[in-house]
Amino acid sequence: MIPTVDWKQGKVILVDQTKLPLEVVFNEYSDYRDVTGAIRDLVVRGAPAIGVTAAMGVALGAQGIEAQDGKEFLKKLEPICNHIASARPTAVNLFWAIRRMQAFAECLKDQTVPRIKESLVQESIRMKEEDIAVNRAMGSYGAEFVQDGDTILTHCNAGSLATAGFGTALGVVYAAHERGRQIKVFADETRPILQGARLTAWELMQEGIDVTLITDNMAGYFMQKGMIDLVVVGTDRTVANGDVANKIGTYSVAVLAKEHGIPFFVAAPTSTIDFSLASGDLIPIEERDASEVTRVFDRVQVAPEGVRAANPAFDVTPARYITAIVTEKGAFRPEDLHQLQDPQADLEKLRFRPDH
Ligand code: MRU
């Protein structure tokens, strides 16, 4: 798996996902404002990858701060954090990661400025490593629901490229594959930005996993034919009642899955859970430029010049369509998710388990 995001010699390194799969290009960033731009322009995308990139962006911005002491440093860190936080509104990892970096800096405020700067770099690298470990743990729990011979449908890209490595929904696929299960994946192409066609199909092929690319409107056809055994998707923000925001089109897939009695799983690291929101209708949904709909990947115009087009980048799948939410702490029914906030909760008892 190629590294999605890295810190090397004082720079943030991102594989340019707008160029994949035709070209594998690594961009170097030495200005935090360009990191914000890279998140906004989808050079890096996918909630956990956005989070780690934002943390490295904060570390990068911190290097340029001139301050006499920790207090002044913290004051100057704030506008940098606000700038990065403005990149995209839906993936909660962006805000989670920035807050974590700010809280970390706060704890260090009595140290020397060079020491705080270096510690912030180390913290962002730690967040990258933690993300990979979390994805592996989530993959293990999720793989329990995958049986030999299963065909899994996924939407968008919730793979290695959407994280610091291994992936969330595709982490479940990779973990099942590592356990020797013969599995197949159907990947929705995911209009308008084609994350499924460009990224999911590509990374699954790189890992030697049997993948079939379909257009988004084919999912029902294959479900009706009994060719899909389970659906696994990622999430940008899961809220307290178990509602989940994910790439536009996820809701339609969930409704179709319910109609056909197909289990629908969401792979959600706890960093994508926002317990401060009670229900999914409160999640801010990013509206992107209409040209993403009227043109195919900014290359070919497919709609009449001047037509009005809508482009919400995410939709909300209500908890009632979700079989279980798979986290690094185990899989839980959406209605039990809120119990993860309680450090005394008996997770062993709450965990949702496969019936096979
Ligand atoms: O607009 P994107 O490509 O950032 O949207 C990504 C998704 O919707 C993913 O499914 C989600 O972030 C989960 S990634 C592990």
mmCIF file of C-alpha atoms and ligand atoms in Angstrom:
data_model
loop_
_atom_site.group_PDB
_atom_site.id
_atom_site.type_symbol
_atom_site.label_atom_id
_atom_site.label_comp_id
_atom_site.label_asym_id
_atom_site.label_seq_id
_atom_site.Cartn_x
_atom_site.Cartn_y
_atom_site.Cartn_z
ATOM 1 C CA MET A 1 0.000 0.000 0.000
ATOM 2 C CA ILE A 2 1.439 3.383 -0.929
ATOM 3 C CA PRO A 3 1.717 5.954 1.883
ATOM 4 C CA THR A 4 -1.156 8.449 1.741
ATOM 5 C CA VAL A 5 0.335 11.058 4.043
ATOM 6 C CA ASP A 6 3.748 11.402 5.618
ATOM 7 C CA TRP A 7 6.113 13.802 7.341
ATOM 8 C CA LYS A 8 9.609 13.922 5.868
ATOM 9 C CA GLN A 9 12.425 16.387 6.537
ATOM 10 C CA GLY A 10 10.135 19.152 7.737
ATOM 11 C CA LYS A 11 7.598 18.728 4.942
ATOM 12 C CA VAL A 12 4.164 17.126 4.572
ATOM 13 C CA ILE A 13 4.110 14.573 1.760
ATOM 14 C CA LEU A 14 0.836 13.601 0.084
ATOM 15 C CA VAL A 15 0.173 11.213 -2.765
ATOM 16 C CA ASP A 16 -1.864 13.321 -5.186
ATOM 17 C CA GLN A 17 -5.207 11.487 -5.314
ATOM 18 C CA THR A 18 -6.513 13.751 -8.071
ATOM 19 C CA LYS A 19 -3.918 12.158 -10.374
ATOM 20 C CA LEU A 20 -4.523 8.521 -9.425
ATOM 21 C CA PRO A 21 -4.738 5.970 -10.950
ATOM 22 C CA LEU A 22 -3.124 7.331 -14.119
ATOM 23 C CA GLU A 23 -0.102 8.796 -12.341
ATOM 24 C CA VAL A 24 1.438 8.192 -8.913
ATOM 25 C CA VAL A 25 2.773 11.597 -7.903
ATOM 26 C CA PHE A 26 3.894 12.684 -4.418
ATOM 27 C CA ASN A 27 3.484 16.387 -3.559
ATOM 28 C CA GLU A 28 5.616 18.124 -0.915
ATOM 29 C CA TYR A 29 4.185 20.902 1.237
ATOM 30 C CA SER A 30 6.185 23.382 3.281
ATOM 31 C CA ASP A 31 3.369 25.908 3.895
ATOM 32 C CA TYR A 32 0.323 25.010 5.988
ATOM 33 C CA ARG A 33 -1.903 27.144 3.696
ATOM 34 C CA ASP A 34 -1.080 24.791 0.829
ATOM 35 C CA VAL A 35 -1.997 21.832 3.074
ATOM 36 C CA THR A 36 -5.428 23.445 3.605
ATOM 37 C CA GLY A 37 -5.708 23.805 -0.179
ATOM 38 C CA ALA A 38 -4.716 20.165 -0.711
ATOM 39 C CA ILE A 39 -7.524 19.029 1.607
ATOM 40 C CA ARG A 40 -10.042 21.336 -0.088
ATOM 41 C CA ASP A 41 -9.016 20.227 -3.591
ATOM 42 C CA LEU A 42 -9.121 16.503 -2.701
ATOM 43 C CA VAL A 43 -5.403 15.890 -3.216
ATOM 44 C CA VAL A 44 -5.946 14.076 0.076
ATOM 45 C CA ARG A 45 -9.454 12.941 1.011
ATOM 46 C CA GLY A 46 -11.231 10.422 3.211
ATOM 47 C CA ALA A 47 -11.994 11.342 6.813
ATOM 48 C CA PRO A 48 -9.054 9.699 8.659
ATOM 49 C CA ALA A 49 -6.517 10.825 6.029
ATOM 50 C CA ILE A 50 -7.867 14.367 6.278
ATOM 51 C CA GLY A 51 -7.425 14.194 10.075
ATOM 52 C CA VAL A 52 -3.798 13.079 9.950
ATOM 53 C CA THR A 53 -2.994 15.606 7.203
ATOM 54 C CA ALA A 54 -4.573 18.383 9.264
ATOM 55 C CA ALA A 55 -2.449 17.385 12.279
ATOM 56 C CA MET A 56 0.691 17.505 10.125
ATOM 57 C CA GLY A 57 -0.496 20.825 8.694
ATOM 58 C CA VAL A 58 -0.725 22.218 12.232
ATOM 59 C CA ALA A 59 2.779 20.902 12.976
ATOM 60 C CA LEU A 60 4.015 22.518 9.751
ATOM 61 C CA GLY A 61 2.400 25.869 10.553
ATOM 62 C CA ALA A 62 3.849 25.706 14.063
ATOM 63 C CA GLN A 63 7.403 25.592 12.674
ATOM 64 C CA GLY A 64 7.038 29.127 11.277
ATOM 65 C CA ILE A 65 5.809 30.710 14.516
ATOM 66 C CA GLU A 66 8.093 33.257 16.167
ATOM 67 C CA ALA A 67 7.263 33.563 19.857
ATOM 68 C CA GLN A 68 9.024 34.377 23.117
ATOM 69 C CA ASP A 69 7.186 31.788 25.190
ATOM 70 C CA GLY A 70 4.539 29.076 25.149
ATOM 71 C CA LYS A 71 1.678 31.469 25.818
ATOM 72 C CA GLU A 72 2.516 33.640 22.816
ATOM 73 C CA PHE A 73 3.101 30.497 20.746
ATOM 74 C CA LEU A 74 -0.398 29.178 21.540
ATOM 75 C CA LYS A 75 -1.970 32.483 20.537
ATOM 76 C CA LYS A 76 -0.172 32.382 17.192
ATOM 77 C CA LEU A 77 -1.116 28.733 16.638
ATOM 78 C CA GLU A 78 -4.833 29.538 16.726
ATOM 79 C CA PRO A 79 -5.197 31.286 13.312
ATOM 80 C CA ILE A 80 -3.194 28.465 11.721
ATOM 81 C CA CYS A 81 -5.634 25.929 13.194
ATOM 82 C CA ASN A 82 -8.624 28.000 12.069
ATOM 83 C CA HIS A 83 -7.255 28.188 8.533
ATOM 84 C CA ILE A 84 -6.829 24.424 8.273
ATOM 85 C CA ALA A 85 -10.263 23.842 9.876
ATOM 86 C CA SER A 86 -11.873 25.861 7.068
ATOM 87 C CA ALA A 87 -10.861 23.308 4.420
ATOM 88 C CA ARG A 88 -13.976 21.071 4.446
ATOM 89 C CA PRO A 89 -17.004 20.902 6.769
ATOM 90 C CA THR A 90 -18.257 17.297 6.996
ATOM 91 C CA ALA A 91 -15.437 14.945 8.051
ATOM 92 C CA VAL A 92 -15.236 15.374 11.811
ATOM 93 C CA ASN A 93 -11.655 14.048 11.877
ATOM 94 C CA LEU A 94 -10.483 17.418 10.582
ATOM 95 C CA PHE A 95 -11.728 19.183 13.729
ATOM 96 C CA TRP A 96 -10.900 16.237 16.007
ATOM 97 C CA ALA A 97 -7.264 16.244 14.856
ATOM 98 C CA ILE A 98 -6.851 20.013 15.106
ATOM 99 C CA ARG A 99 -8.358 20.062 18.611
ATOM 100 C CA ARG A 100 -6.044 17.247 19.659
ATOM 101 C CA MET A 101 -3.007 19.175 18.403
ATOM 102 C CA GLN A 102 -4.166 22.341 20.162
ATOM 103 C CA ALA A 103 -4.813 20.493 23.430
ATOM 104 C CA PHE A 104 -1.378 18.875 23.156
ATOM 105 C CA ALA A 105 0.284 22.264 22.621
ATOM 106 C CA GLU A 106 -1.662 23.631 25.601
ATOM 107 C CA CYS A 107 -0.183 20.913 27.826
ATOM 108 C CA LEU A 108 3.323 21.914 26.667
ATOM 109 C CA LYS A 109 2.942 25.651 27.161
ATOM 110 C CA ASP A 110 5.573 25.814 29.918
ATOM 111 C CA GLN A 111 8.243 24.291 27.682
ATOM 112 C CA THR A 112 10.574 26.159 25.346
ATOM 113 C CA VAL A 113 9.213 27.141 21.931
ATOM 114 C CA PRO A 114 11.625 24.873 19.961
ATOM 115 C CA ARG A 115 10.606 21.986 22.222
ATOM 116 C CA ILE A 116 6.868 22.608 21.616
ATOM 117 C CA LYS A 117 7.465 22.755 17.856
ATOM 118 C CA GLU A 118 9.288 19.424 17.825
ATOM 119 C CA SER A 119 6.706 17.786 20.093
ATOM 120 C CA LEU A 120 3.899 18.812 17.738
ATOM 121 C CA VAL A 121 5.676 17.109 14.843
ATOM 122 C CA GLN A 122 6.065 13.957 16.935
ATOM 123 C CA GLU A 123 2.387 14.066 17.953
ATOM 124 C CA SER A 124 1.235 14.286 14.325
ATOM 125 C CA ILE A 125 3.436 11.305 13.415
ATOM 126 C CA ARG A 126 1.952 9.424 16.386
ATOM 127 C CA MET A 127 -1.541 10.173 15.070
ATOM 128 C CA LYS A 128 -0.582 8.679 11.731
ATOM 129 C CA GLU A 129 0.690 5.502 13.378
ATOM 130 C CA GLU A 130 -2.341 5.272 15.657
ATOM 131 C CA ASP A 131 -4.654 5.557 12.662
ATOM 132 C CA ILE A 132 -3.054 2.537 11.002
ATOM 133 C CA ALA A 133 -3.286 0.510 14.244
ATOM 134 C CA VAL A 134 -6.949 1.524 14.702
ATOM 135 C CA ASN A 135 -7.744 0.450 11.129
ATOM 136 C CA ARG A 136 -6.131 -2.930 11.683
ATOM 137 C CA ALA A 137 -8.141 -3.473 14.879
ATOM 138 C CA MET A 138 -11.338 -2.429 13.106
ATOM 139 C CA GLY A 139 -10.501 -4.736 10.205
ATOM 140 C CA SER A 140 -10.204 -7.675 12.614
ATOM 141 C CA TYR A 141 -13.628 -7.048 14.132
ATOM 142 C CA GLY A 142 -15.208 -6.442 10.731
ATOM 143 C CA ALA A 143 -13.676 -9.551 9.133
ATOM 144 C CA GLU A 144 -15.702 -11.712 11.562
ATOM 145 C CA PHE A 145 -18.785 -10.819 9.517
ATOM 146 C CA VAL A 146 -17.225 -11.878 6.211
ATOM 147 C CA GLN A 147 -17.554 -15.512 5.162
ATOM 148 C CA ASP A 148 -15.629 -17.470 2.597
ATOM 149 C CA GLY A 149 -17.114 -16.839 -0.858
ATOM 150 C CA ASP A 150 -18.795 -13.543 0.072
ATOM 151 C CA THR A 151 -19.201 -10.663 -2.338
ATOM 152 C CA ILE A 152 -18.950 -7.265 -0.647
ATOM 153 C CA LEU A 153 -20.305 -4.050 -2.118
ATOM 154 C CA THR A 154 -18.598 -0.791 -1.164
ATOM 155 C CA HIS A 155 -19.203 2.851 -2.051
ATOM 156 C CA CYS A 156 -16.624 5.622 -2.489
ATOM 157 C CA ASN A 157 -13.101 4.932 -1.229
ATOM 158 C CA ALA A 158 -12.675 4.015 2.404
ATOM 159 C CA GLY A 159 -9.388 2.263 1.776
ATOM 160 C CA SER A 160 -5.751 2.774 2.528
ATOM 161 C CA LEU A 161 -5.890 5.983 0.477
ATOM 162 C CA ALA A 162 -8.657 7.414 2.697
ATOM 163 C CA THR A 163 -6.613 6.825 5.857
ATOM 164 C CA ALA A 164 -2.992 6.829 6.974
ATOM 165 C CA GLY A 165 -2.965 3.191 5.849
ATOM 166 C CA PHE A 166 -4.987 -0.071 5.612
ATOM 167 C CA GLY A 167 -8.386 1.619 5.399
ATOM 168 C CA THR A 168 -11.672 1.386 7.255
ATOM 169 C CA ALA A 169 -14.256 -0.354 5.017
ATOM 170 C CA LEU A 170 -11.488 -1.776 2.822
ATOM 171 C CA GLY A 171 -9.582 -2.597 6.025
ATOM 172 C CA VAL A 172 -12.389 -5.106 6.665
ATOM 173 C CA VAL A 173 -11.849 -6.492 3.151
ATOM 174 C CA TYR A 174 -8.055 -6.669 3.612
ATOM 175 C CA ALA A 175 -8.390 -8.356 7.019
ATOM 176 C CA ALA A 176 -10.786 -10.980 5.575
ATOM 177 C CA HIS A 177 -8.378 -11.516 2.656
ATOM 178 C CA GLU A 178 -5.419 -11.899 5.067
ATOM 179 C CA ARG A 179 -7.431 -14.582 6.904
ATOM 180 C CA GLY A 180 -7.566 -16.527 3.655
ATOM 181 C CA ARG A 181 -11.212 -15.913 2.818
ATOM 182 C CA GLN A 182 -12.036 -16.005 -0.898
ATOM 183 C CA ILE A 183 -13.914 -12.763 -1.373
ATOM 184 C CA LYS A 184 -15.024 -10.521 -4.184
ATOM 185 C CA VAL A 185 -15.680 -6.802 -4.090
ATOM 186 C CA PHE A 186 -18.134 -4.767 -6.161
ATOM 187 C CA ALA A 187 -17.028 -1.127 -6.168
ATOM 188 C CA ASP A 188 -19.532 1.632 -6.967
ATOM 189 C CA GLU A 189 -17.831 4.150 -9.247
ATOM 190 C CA THR A 190 -19.115 6.996 -7.001
ATOM 191 C CA ARG A 191 -20.118 9.955 -9.131
ATOM 192 C CA PRO A 192 -19.357 12.769 -9.349
ATOM 193 C CA ILE A 193 -15.687 12.502 -8.303
ATOM 194 C CA LEU A 194 -15.292 8.795 -9.077
ATOM 195 C CA GLN A 195 -13.440 7.764 -5.903
ATOM 196 C CA GLY A 196 -14.704 4.195 -6.458
ATOM 197 C CA ALA A 197 -13.519 3.947 -10.056
ATOM 198 C CA ARG A 198 -10.253 5.808 -9.637
ATOM 199 C CA LEU A 199 -9.159 4.841 -6.122
ATOM 200 C CA THR A 200 -11.031 1.801 -4.763
ATOM 201 C CA ALA A 201 -10.721 -0.244 -7.953
ATOM 202 C CA TRP A 202 -7.046 0.712 -8.210
ATOM 203 C CA GLU A 203 -6.033 -0.061 -4.645
ATOM 204 C CA LEU A 204 -7.936 -3.371 -4.574
ATOM 205 C CA MET A 205 -6.216 -4.433 -7.793
ATOM 206 C CA GLN A 206 -2.840 -3.487 -6.280
ATOM 207 C CA GLU A 207 -3.633 -5.800 -3.342
ATOM 208 C CA GLY A 208 -4.693 -8.670 -5.610
ATOM 209 C CA ILE A 209 -8.354 -8.581 -4.563
ATOM 210 C CA ASP A 210 -11.042 -9.606 -7.035
ATOM 211 C CA VAL A 211 -12.852 -6.354 -7.842
ATOM 212 C CA THR A 212 -15.684 -5.534 -10.239
ATOM 213 C CA LEU A 213 -16.354 -1.883 -10.970
ATOM 214 C CA ILE A 214 -20.020 -0.901 -11.408
ATOM 215 C CA THR A 215 -21.768 2.424 -11.939
ATOM 216 C CA ASP A 216 -23.735 3.641 -8.919
ATOM 217 C CA ASN A 217 -27.099 2.867 -10.514
ATOM 218 C CA MET A 218 -26.200 -0.832 -10.960
ATOM 219 C CA ALA A 219 -26.114 -1.678 -7.234
ATOM 220 C CA GLY A 220 -29.838 -2.561 -7.088
ATOM 221 C CA TYR A 221 -29.532 -4.792 -10.145
ATOM 222 C CA PHE A 222 -26.823 -6.920 -8.557
ATOM 223 C CA MET A 223 -28.589 -7.031 -5.180
ATOM 224 C CA GLN A 224 -31.803 -8.194 -6.861
ATOM 225 C CA LYS A 225 -29.849 -10.969 -8.563
ATOM 226 C CA GLY A 226 -28.608 -12.173 -5.157
ATOM 227 C CA MET A 227 -25.002 -11.354 -6.037
ATOM 228 C CA ILE A 228 -24.195 -9.146 -3.009
ATOM 229 C CA ASP A 229 -23.780 -10.716 0.455
ATOM 230 C CA LEU A 230 -22.946 -7.629 2.486
ATOM 231 C CA VAL A 231 -22.246 -3.927 2.152
ATOM 232 C CA VAL A 232 -19.369 -2.206 3.964
ATOM 233 C CA VAL A 233 -18.823 1.549 3.757
ATOM 234 C CA GLY A 234 -16.839 4.177 5.657
ATOM 235 C CA THR A 235 -18.084 7.365 7.265
ATOM 236 C CA ASP A 236 -17.112 11.019 7.581
ATOM 237 C CA ARG A 237 -19.147 11.603 10.695
ATOM 238 C CA THR A 238 -21.208 9.254 12.823
ATOM 239 C CA VAL A 239 -23.378 10.837 15.510
ATOM 240 C CA ALA A 240 -24.763 9.823 18.897
ATOM 241 C CA ASN A 241 -27.934 8.099 17.647
ATOM 242 C CA GLY A 242 -25.981 6.000 15.118
ATOM 243 C CA ASP A 243 -26.866 8.061 12.005
ATOM 244 C CA VAL A 244 -23.950 8.194 9.592
ATOM 245 C CA ALA A 245 -22.804 10.743 7.016
ATOM 246 C CA ASN A 246 -20.842 9.281 4.143
ATOM 247 C CA LYS A 247 -20.240 9.933 0.454
ATOM 248 C CA ILE A 248 -23.323 10.943 -1.525
ATOM 249 C CA GLY A 249 -25.147 7.811 -2.675
ATOM 250 C CA THR A 250 -24.495 5.815 0.500
ATOM 251 C CA TYR A 251 -28.082 6.352 1.676
ATOM 252 C CA SER A 252 -29.495 4.888 -1.559
ATOM 253 C CA VAL A 253 -27.259 1.831 -1.162
ATOM 254 C CA ALA A 254 -28.417 1.384 2.454
ATOM 255 C CA VAL A 255 -32.111 1.560 1.474
ATOM 256 C CA LEU A 256 -31.521 -0.957 -1.316
ATOM 257 C CA ALA A 257 -29.641 -3.261 1.077
ATOM 258 C CA LYS A 258 -32.544 -3.213 3.553
ATOM 259 C CA GLU A 259 -35.057 -3.966 0.784
ATOM 260 C CA HIS A 260 -32.984 -7.012 -0.179
ATOM 261 C CA GLY A 261 -32.212 -8.167 3.379
ATOM 262 C CA ILE A 262 -28.472 -7.565 2.891
ATOM 263 C CA PRO A 263 -26.449 -6.622 6.012
ATOM 264 C CA PHE A 264 -25.134 -3.049 5.852
ATOM 265 C CA PHE A 265 -21.996 -2.316 7.899
ATOM 266 C CA VAL A 266 -20.267 0.987 8.563
ATOM 267 C CA ALA A 267 -16.577 0.938 9.482
ATOM 268 C CA ALA A 268 -16.068 3.918 11.788
ATOM 269 C CA PRO A 269 -12.958 4.561 13.842
ATOM 270 C CA THR A 270 -13.953 6.343 17.054
ATOM 271 C CA SER A 271 -12.180 9.444 15.665
ATOM 272 C CA THR A 272 -15.112 9.783 13.216
ATOM 273 C CA ILE A 273 -17.754 9.639 15.935
ATOM 274 C CA ASP A 274 -19.188 12.994 16.974
ATOM 275 C CA PHE A 275 -21.131 12.435 20.188
ATOM 276 C CA SER A 276 -21.848 16.169 20.413
ATOM 277 C CA LEU A 277 -24.519 15.829 17.699
ATOM 278 C CA ALA A 278 -27.726 14.000 18.605
ATOM 279 C CA SER A 279 -28.832 13.071 15.088
ATOM 280 C CA GLY A 280 -27.686 13.032 11.490
ATOM 281 C CA ASP A 281 -29.762 16.012 10.331
ATOM 282 C CA LEU A 282 -27.361 18.219 12.346
ATOM 283 C CA ILE A 283 -24.288 17.163 10.342
ATOM 284 C CA PRO A 284 -23.022 19.962 8.054
ATOM 285 C CA ILE A 285 -23.091 18.670 4.495
ATOM 286 C CA GLU A 286 -20.500 20.043 2.088
ATOM 287 C CA GLU A 287 -21.884 21.450 -1.157
ATOM 288 C CA ARG A 288 -19.200 21.338 -3.842
ATOM 289 C CA ASP A 289 -18.906 23.145 -7.139
ATOM 290 C CA ALA A 290 -21.592 22.257 -9.694
ATOM 291 C CA SER A 291 -18.906 21.790 -12.354
ATOM 292 C CA GLU A 292 -18.065 18.449 -10.709
ATOM 293 C CA VAL A 293 -21.496 17.269 -11.918
ATOM 294 C CA THR A 294 -21.617 18.967 -15.305
ATOM 295 C CA ARG A 295 -18.146 17.769 -16.227
ATOM 296 C CA VAL A 296 -16.493 14.381 -15.795
ATOM 297 C CA PHE A 297 -13.549 14.880 -13.529
ATOM 298 C CA ASP A 298 -13.017 18.411 -14.796
ATOM 299 C CA ARG A 299 -12.057 17.080 -18.212
ATOM 300 C CA VAL A 300 -15.120 16.499 -20.364
ATOM 301 C CA GLN A 301 -18.266 18.616 -20.381
ATOM 302 C CA VAL A 302 -21.297 16.273 -20.268
ATOM 303 C CA ALA A 303 -24.155 18.702 -19.591
ATOM 304 C CA PRO A 304 -25.505 21.712 -21.490
ATOM 305 C CA GLU A 305 -23.598 24.903 -20.812
ATOM 306 C CA GLY A 306 -25.293 26.930 -18.071
ATOM 307 C CA VAL A 307 -27.504 24.131 -16.658
ATOM 308 C CA ARG A 308 -28.197 24.346 -12.924
ATOM 309 C CA ALA A 309 -26.670 21.398 -11.033
ATOM 310 C CA ALA A 310 -26.690 20.433 -7.350
ATOM 311 C CA ASN A 311 -23.679 18.799 -5.731
ATOM 312 C CA PRO A 312 -24.018 17.733 -2.084
ATOM 313 C CA ALA A 313 -20.881 15.700 -1.355
ATOM 314 C CA PHE A 314 -22.389 13.556 1.431
ATOM 315 C CA ASP A 315 -25.704 12.157 2.574
ATOM 316 C CA VAL A 316 -26.956 10.812 5.877
ATOM 317 C CA THR A 317 -27.930 7.182 6.354
ATOM 318 C CA PRO A 318 -30.314 6.851 9.298
ATOM 319 C CA ALA A 319 -29.348 4.328 11.968
ATOM 320 C CA ARG A 320 -32.332 2.078 11.141
ATOM 321 C CA TYR A 321 -30.651 1.010 7.886
ATOM 322 C CA ILE A 322 -27.388 0.024 9.580
ATOM 323 C CA THR A 323 -26.773 -3.523 10.798
ATOM 324 C CA ALA A 324 -23.711 -2.588 12.857
ATOM 325 C CA ILE A 325 -21.036 0.048 13.194
ATOM 326 C CA VAL A 326 -17.578 -1.497 13.316
ATOM 327 C CA THR A 327 -15.058 0.439 15.421
ATOM 328 C CA GLU A 328 -11.605 -0.390 16.753
ATOM 329 C CA LYS A 329 -13.354 -1.359 20.000
ATOM 330 C CA GLY A 330 -15.650 -3.867 18.327
ATOM 331 C CA ALA A 331 -18.873 -3.860 16.314
ATOM 332 C CA PHE A 332 -21.972 -2.316 17.873
ATOM 333 C CA ARG A 333 -25.602 -1.891 16.914
ATOM 334 C CA PRO A 334 -26.146 1.794 16.066
ATOM 335 C CA GLU A 335 -28.478 2.193 19.062
ATOM 336 C CA ASP A 336 -25.695 0.988 21.399
ATOM 337 C CA LEU A 337 -22.992 3.260 19.975
ATOM 338 C CA HIS A 338 -23.591 6.080 22.468
ATOM 339 C CA GLN A 339 -22.456 3.707 25.246
ATOM 340 C CA LEU A 340 -18.869 4.053 23.986
ATOM 341 C CA GLN A 341 -18.819 7.424 25.759
ATOM 342 C CA ASP A 342 -19.181 5.667 29.090
ATOM 343 C CA PRO A 343 -15.791 4.420 30.363
ATOM 344 C CA GLN A 344 -17.672 1.977 32.655
ATOM 345 C CA ALA A 345 -19.703 0.409 29.810
ATOM 346 C CA ASP A 346 -19.339 -3.358 29.484
ATOM 347 C CA LEU A 347 -18.190 -3.439 25.849
ATOM 348 C CA GLU A 348 -17.801 -7.199 25.892
ATOM 349 C CA LYS A 349 -21.515 -7.523 26.611
ATOM 350 C CA LEU A 350 -22.525 -4.826 24.126
ATOM 351 C CA ARG A 351 -20.547 -6.110 21.152
ATOM 352 C CA PHE A 352 -22.585 -7.219 18.132
ATOM 353 C CA ARG A 353 -21.432 -10.598 16.846
ATOM 354 C CA PRO A 354 -22.008 -12.535 13.639
ATOM 355 C CA ASP A 355 -24.609 -15.310 13.804
ATOM 356 C CA HIS A 356 -22.572 -17.744 11.684
HETATM 357 O O1 MRU B 1 -15.121 13.416 -0.495
HETATM 358 P P1 MRU B 1 -14.243 12.329 0.058
HETATM 359 O O2 MRU B 1 -13.545 11.543 -0.989
HETATM 360 O O3 MRU B 1 -13.319 12.862 1.125
HETATM 361 O O4 MRU B 1 -15.262 11.349 0.786
HETATM 362 C C1 MRU B 1 -14.755 10.225 1.435
HETATM 363 C C2 MRU B 1 -15.786 9.317 1.969
HETATM 364 O O5 MRU B 1 -16.960 9.572 1.853
HETATM 365 C C3 MRU B 1 -15.313 8.114 2.711
HETATM 366 O O6 MRU B 1 -16.215 7.065 2.559
HETATM 367 C C4 MRU B 1 -15.187 8.452 4.198
HETATM 368 O O7 MRU B 1 -14.373 9.567 4.390
HETATM 369 C C5 MRU B 1 -14.648 7.331 4.981
HETATM 370 S S1 MRU B 1 -12.956 7.094 4.620
HETATM 371 C C6 MRU B 1 -12.295 5.899 5.572
#
